[in-house]
Amino acid sequence: SEEIRHIVNDLISCARKHHYRVILTLDEELIPANIKGEDIYFATEIPHAWLFPQTSVIIHHGGAGTTGAAIMAGIPSIAIPFSADQFFWADRLDQLHVGPHSISASKVSPGTVDTVFAELKTGKDFYNRASQLGVLVRNERGLDNAVRSVQKIIEGEEVLV
């Protein structure tokens, strides 16, 4: 869509201004031709669990799965929500202070994006907070606990949630 092209253009311009390289997991036809370069890598599918821990910041749409993967990676993230539950997860990231303030997709502009990149470099404690939260989430073994609870339910045991 045209809105996505404008957002991508603004993100890439500001990332370059602040000397970030970018990995975009979008279909290449959504990428404006004028922004392509050696500092931009396009991929349609890369596992978040592998990619995110290798990055310095994650900018995403704010979906539940992507937000969870960003938190688990312990890397600061910024949500740009478009619809539905993405606004809830963006607000949650803001409450946790694990990245600069989220930007609604309808409010993305060169100025708002530039502010986000500048905040990343101003010494705010996003990196420490994100790292600490990532450790907490990884150590809670949520999936293992959920599987154990489901097994207990199947076996007829009482489960305290």
PDB file of C-alpha atoms in Angstrom:
ATOM      1  CA  SER A   1       0.000   0.000   0.000  1.00  0.00           C
ATOM      2  CA  GLU A   2       1.034   3.605  -0.441  1.00  0.00           C
ATOM      3  CA  GLU A   3       0.957   4.174   3.345  1.00  0.00           C
ATOM      4  CA  ILE A   4       3.503   1.398   3.891  1.00  0.00           C
ATOM      5  CA  ARG A   5       5.765   2.816   1.162  1.00  0.00           C
ATOM      6  CA  HIS A   6       5.758   6.228   2.884  1.00  0.00           C
ATOM      7  CA  ILE A   7       6.486   4.667   6.287  1.00  0.00           C
ATOM      8  CA  VAL A   8       9.322   2.554   4.880  1.00  0.00           C
ATOM      9  CA  ASN A   9      10.767   5.584   3.087  1.00  0.00           C
ATOM     10  CA  ASP A  10      10.699   7.658   6.303  1.00  0.00           C
ATOM     11  CA  LEU A  11      12.224   4.812   8.354  1.00  0.00           C
ATOM     12  CA  ILE A  12      15.042   4.198   5.876  1.00  0.00           C
ATOM     13  CA  SER A  13      15.857   7.893   5.522  1.00  0.00           C
ATOM     14  CA  CYS A  14      16.127   8.331   9.284  1.00  0.00           C
ATOM     15  CA  ALA A  15      17.998   5.060   9.784  1.00  0.00           C
ATOM     16  CA  ARG A  16      20.593   6.247   7.291  1.00  0.00           C
ATOM     17  CA  LYS A  17      20.821   9.659   8.945  1.00  0.00           C
ATOM     18  CA  HIS A  18      21.562   7.919  12.273  1.00  0.00           C
ATOM     19  CA  HIS A  19      23.905   5.323  10.691  1.00  0.00           C
ATOM     20  CA  TYR A  20      21.768   2.208  11.135  1.00  0.00           C
ATOM     21  CA  ARG A  21      21.677  -0.659   8.666  1.00  0.00           C
ATOM     22  CA  VAL A  22      18.210  -2.092   8.051  1.00  0.00           C
ATOM     23  CA  ILE A  23      16.702  -5.525   7.503  1.00  0.00           C
ATOM     24  CA  LEU A  24      13.202  -5.313   6.051  1.00  0.00           C
ATOM     25  CA  THR A  25      10.954  -8.329   6.180  1.00  0.00           C
ATOM     26  CA  LEU A  26       8.490  -7.008   3.627  1.00  0.00           C
ATOM     27  CA  ASP A  27       7.652  -8.019   0.124  1.00  0.00           C
ATOM     28  CA  GLU A  28      10.107  -6.203  -2.108  1.00  0.00           C
ATOM     29  CA  GLU A  29       7.328  -4.630  -4.194  1.00  0.00           C
ATOM     30  CA  LEU A  30       6.392  -2.566  -1.110  1.00  0.00           C
ATOM     31  CA  ILE A  31       9.883  -1.052  -1.009  1.00  0.00           C
ATOM     32  CA  PRO A  32      10.353   2.219  -2.902  1.00  0.00           C
ATOM     33  CA  ALA A  33      13.079   1.766  -5.538  1.00  0.00           C
ATOM     34  CA  ASN A  34      14.826   5.003  -4.537  1.00  0.00           C
ATOM     35  CA  ILE A  35      15.776   3.680  -1.071  1.00  0.00           C
ATOM     36  CA  LYS A  36      17.538   0.490  -2.074  1.00  0.00           C
ATOM     37  CA  GLY A  37      21.214   0.258  -1.213  1.00  0.00           C
ATOM     38  CA  GLU A  38      23.949  -1.828   0.399  1.00  0.00           C
ATOM     39  CA  ASP A  39      22.776  -0.779   3.868  1.00  0.00           C
ATOM     40  CA  ILE A  40      19.315  -2.285   3.290  1.00  0.00           C
ATOM     41  CA  TYR A  41      18.657  -6.033   3.254  1.00  0.00           C
ATOM     42  CA  PHE A  42      15.332  -7.424   2.070  1.00  0.00           C
ATOM     43  CA  ALA A  43      13.940 -10.720   3.283  1.00  0.00           C
ATOM     44  CA  THR A  44      10.448 -12.133   3.153  1.00  0.00           C
ATOM     45  CA  GLU A  45      10.969 -14.652   5.945  1.00  0.00           C
ATOM     46  CA  ILE A  46      13.552 -14.717   8.732  1.00  0.00           C
ATOM     47  CA  PRO A  47      12.778 -16.375  12.091  1.00  0.00           C
ATOM     48  CA  HIS A  48      12.430 -13.679  14.744  1.00  0.00           C
ATOM     49  CA  ALA A  49      14.027 -15.898  17.400  1.00  0.00           C
ATOM     50  CA  TRP A  50      17.189 -16.037  15.289  1.00  0.00           C
ATOM     51  CA  LEU A  51      17.229 -12.482  13.912  1.00  0.00           C
ATOM     52  CA  PHE A  52      16.175 -10.263  16.810  1.00  0.00           C
ATOM     53  CA  PRO A  53      19.009 -11.075  19.257  1.00  0.00           C
ATOM     54  CA  GLN A  54      21.480 -10.003  16.548  1.00  0.00           C
ATOM     55  CA  THR A  55      20.008  -6.519  16.116  1.00  0.00           C
ATOM     56  CA  SER A  56      20.406  -3.233  17.999  1.00  0.00           C
ATOM     57  CA  VAL A  57      16.755  -2.172  17.700  1.00  0.00           C
ATOM     58  CA  ILE A  58      13.560  -3.726  16.376  1.00  0.00           C
ATOM     59  CA  ILE A  59      10.929  -1.618  14.628  1.00  0.00           C
ATOM     60  CA  HIS A  60       7.759  -3.577  13.965  1.00  0.00           C
ATOM     61  CA  HIS A  61       3.979  -3.450  13.568  1.00  0.00           C
ATOM     62  CA  GLY A  62       3.256  -4.386  17.182  1.00  0.00           C
ATOM     63  CA  GLY A  63       1.559  -7.732  16.665  1.00  0.00           C
ATOM     64  CA  ALA A  64       1.491 -10.055  19.672  1.00  0.00           C
ATOM     65  CA  GLY A  65       3.984 -12.574  18.248  1.00  0.00           C
ATOM     66  CA  THR A  66       6.500  -9.996  17.051  1.00  0.00           C
ATOM     67  CA  THR A  67       6.229  -8.037  20.301  1.00  0.00           C
ATOM     68  CA  GLY A  68       6.772 -11.222  22.311  1.00  0.00           C
ATOM     69  CA  ALA A  69       9.791 -12.180  20.213  1.00  0.00           C
ATOM     70  CA  ALA A  70      11.279  -8.695  20.638  1.00  0.00           C
ATOM     71  CA  ILE A  71      10.810  -8.836  24.414  1.00  0.00           C
ATOM     72  CA  MET A  72      12.269 -12.332  24.592  1.00  0.00           C
ATOM     73  CA  ALA A  73      15.296 -11.190  22.568  1.00  0.00           C
ATOM     74  CA  GLY A  74      15.982  -8.451  25.108  1.00  0.00           C
ATOM     75  CA  ILE A  75      16.391  -5.802  22.406  1.00  0.00           C
ATOM     76  CA  PRO A  76      14.718  -2.357  22.480  1.00  0.00           C
ATOM     77  CA  SER A  77      11.745  -2.206  20.182  1.00  0.00           C
ATOM     78  CA  ILE A  78       9.422   0.375  18.728  1.00  0.00           C
ATOM     79  CA  ALA A  79       5.962  -0.498  17.508  1.00  0.00           C
ATOM     80  CA  ILE A  80       4.250   1.230  14.608  1.00  0.00           C
ATOM     81  CA  PRO A  81       0.723  -0.165  14.986  1.00  0.00           C
ATOM     82  CA  PHE A  82      -1.752  -0.185  12.104  1.00  0.00           C
ATOM     83  CA  SER A  83      -4.839  -1.920  13.547  1.00  0.00           C
ATOM     84  CA  ALA A  84      -6.478  -4.256  16.059  1.00  0.00           C
ATOM     85  CA  ASP A  85      -4.417  -5.512  19.020  1.00  0.00           C
ATOM     86  CA  GLN A  86      -1.259  -3.858  17.705  1.00  0.00           C
ATOM     87  CA  PHE A  87      -2.200  -0.691  19.614  1.00  0.00           C
ATOM     88  CA  PHE A  88      -2.523  -2.660  22.852  1.00  0.00           C
ATOM     89  CA  TRP A  89       0.940  -4.200  22.443  1.00  0.00           C
ATOM     90  CA  ALA A  90       2.466  -0.863  21.423  1.00  0.00           C
ATOM     91  CA  ASP A  91       1.032   0.676  24.597  1.00  0.00           C
ATOM     92  CA  ARG A  92       2.432  -2.202  26.651  1.00  0.00           C
ATOM     93  CA  LEU A  93       5.918  -1.658  25.205  1.00  0.00           C
ATOM     94  CA  ASP A  94       5.612   2.020  26.088  1.00  0.00           C
ATOM     95  CA  GLN A  95       4.601   1.154  29.687  1.00  0.00           C
ATOM     96  CA  LEU A  96       7.595  -1.167  30.014  1.00  0.00           C
ATOM     97  CA  HIS A  97       9.999   1.535  28.723  1.00  0.00           C
ATOM     98  CA  VAL A  98      11.877  -0.947  26.537  1.00  0.00           C
ATOM     99  CA  GLY A  99      12.157   1.449  23.627  1.00  0.00           C
ATOM    100  CA  PRO A 100      11.236   4.944  22.492  1.00  0.00           C
ATOM    101  CA  HIS A 101       7.552   5.795  22.399  1.00  0.00           C
ATOM    102  CA  SER A 102       5.542   3.931  19.761  1.00  0.00           C
ATOM    103  CA  ILE A 103       4.197   5.809  16.757  1.00  0.00           C
ATOM    104  CA  SER A 104       0.781   5.132  15.280  1.00  0.00           C
ATOM    105  CA  ALA A 105       1.147   4.336  11.572  1.00  0.00           C
ATOM    106  CA  SER A 106      -1.072   7.309  10.738  1.00  0.00           C
ATOM    107  CA  LYS A 107       1.350   9.656  12.554  1.00  0.00           C
ATOM    108  CA  VAL A 108       4.607   8.465  11.003  1.00  0.00           C
ATOM    109  CA  SER A 109       6.542  11.321   9.466  1.00  0.00           C
ATOM    110  CA  PRO A 110      10.222  12.129   9.002  1.00  0.00           C
ATOM    111  CA  GLY A 111      10.027  14.193  12.204  1.00  0.00           C
ATOM    112  CA  THR A 112       8.419  11.512  14.394  1.00  0.00           C
ATOM    113  CA  VAL A 113      10.778   8.827  13.133  1.00  0.00           C
ATOM    114  CA  ASP A 114      13.813  11.074  13.575  1.00  0.00           C
ATOM    115  CA  THR A 115      12.770  11.679  17.200  1.00  0.00           C
ATOM    116  CA  VAL A 116      12.623   7.919  17.816  1.00  0.00           C
ATOM    117  CA  PHE A 117      16.119   7.351  16.414  1.00  0.00           C
ATOM    118  CA  ALA A 118      17.471  10.309  18.385  1.00  0.00           C
ATOM    119  CA  GLU A 119      15.935   8.915  21.604  1.00  0.00           C
ATOM    120  CA  LEU A 120      17.790   5.651  21.058  1.00  0.00           C
ATOM    121  CA  LYS A 121      21.066   7.557  21.215  1.00  0.00           C
ATOM    122  CA  THR A 122      20.358   9.972  24.083  1.00  0.00           C
ATOM    123  CA  GLY A 123      21.407   7.612  26.853  1.00  0.00           C
ATOM    124  CA  LYS A 124      17.920   6.507  27.827  1.00  0.00           C
ATOM    125  CA  ASP A 125      18.029   3.185  29.573  1.00  0.00           C
ATOM    126  CA  PHE A 126      16.119   1.269  26.882  1.00  0.00           C
ATOM    127  CA  TYR A 127      18.906  -1.232  26.309  1.00  0.00           C
ATOM    128  CA  ASN A 128      19.269  -2.188  29.980  1.00  0.00           C
ATOM    129  CA  ARG A 129      15.520  -2.412  30.538  1.00  0.00           C
ATOM    130  CA  ALA A 130      14.962  -4.505  27.418  1.00  0.00           C
ATOM    131  CA  SER A 131      17.854  -6.801  28.321  1.00  0.00           C
ATOM    132  CA  GLN A 132      16.606  -7.306  31.894  1.00  0.00           C
ATOM    133  CA  LEU A 133      13.055  -7.988  30.717  1.00  0.00           C
ATOM    134  CA  GLY A 134      14.356 -10.458  28.134  1.00  0.00           C
ATOM    135  CA  VAL A 135      16.186 -12.399  30.841  1.00  0.00           C
ATOM    136  CA  LEU A 136      13.040 -12.501  32.995  1.00  0.00           C
ATOM    137  CA  VAL A 137      10.859 -13.727  30.140  1.00  0.00           C
ATOM    138  CA  ARG A 138      13.356 -16.358  28.977  1.00  0.00           C
ATOM    139  CA  ASN A 139      13.742 -17.657  32.538  1.00  0.00           C
ATOM    140  CA  GLU A 140      10.019 -18.023  33.199  1.00  0.00           C
ATOM    141  CA  ARG A 141       9.819 -20.974  30.815  1.00  0.00           C
ATOM    142  CA  GLY A 142       6.279 -20.031  29.832  1.00  0.00           C
ATOM    143  CA  LEU A 143       5.860 -22.629  27.111  1.00  0.00           C
ATOM    144  CA  ASP A 144       7.072 -25.456  29.351  1.00  0.00           C
ATOM    145  CA  ASN A 145       4.702 -24.351  32.118  1.00  0.00           C
ATOM    146  CA  ALA A 146       1.785 -24.092  29.692  1.00  0.00           C
ATOM    147  CA  VAL A 147       2.430 -27.597  28.334  1.00  0.00           C
ATOM    148  CA  ARG A 148       2.598 -28.987  31.895  1.00  0.00           C
ATOM    149  CA  SER A 149      -0.693 -27.288  32.761  1.00  0.00           C
ATOM    150  CA  VAL A 150      -2.429 -28.656  29.662  1.00  0.00           C
ATOM    151  CA  GLN A 151      -1.111 -32.144  30.447  1.00  0.00           C
ATOM    152  CA  LYS A 152      -2.508 -31.889  33.983  1.00  0.00           C
ATOM    153  CA  ILE A 153      -5.892 -30.805  32.652  1.00  0.00           C
ATOM    154  CA  ILE A 154      -5.928 -33.738  30.225  1.00  0.00           C
ATOM    155  CA  GLU A 155      -5.039 -36.093  33.078  1.00  0.00           C
ATOM    156  CA  GLY A 156      -7.861 -34.633  35.177  1.00  0.00           C
ATOM    157  CA  GLU A 157      -5.699 -32.896  37.765  1.00  0.00           C
ATOM    158  CA  GLU A 158      -6.647 -29.552  39.247  1.00  0.00           C
ATOM    159  CA  VAL A 159      -4.625 -26.688  37.812  1.00  0.00           C
ATOM    160  CA  LEU A 160      -4.101 -23.393  39.606  1.00  0.00           C
ATOM    161  CA  VAL A 161      -3.557 -20.559  37.196  1.00  0.00           C
TER     162      VAL A 161
END
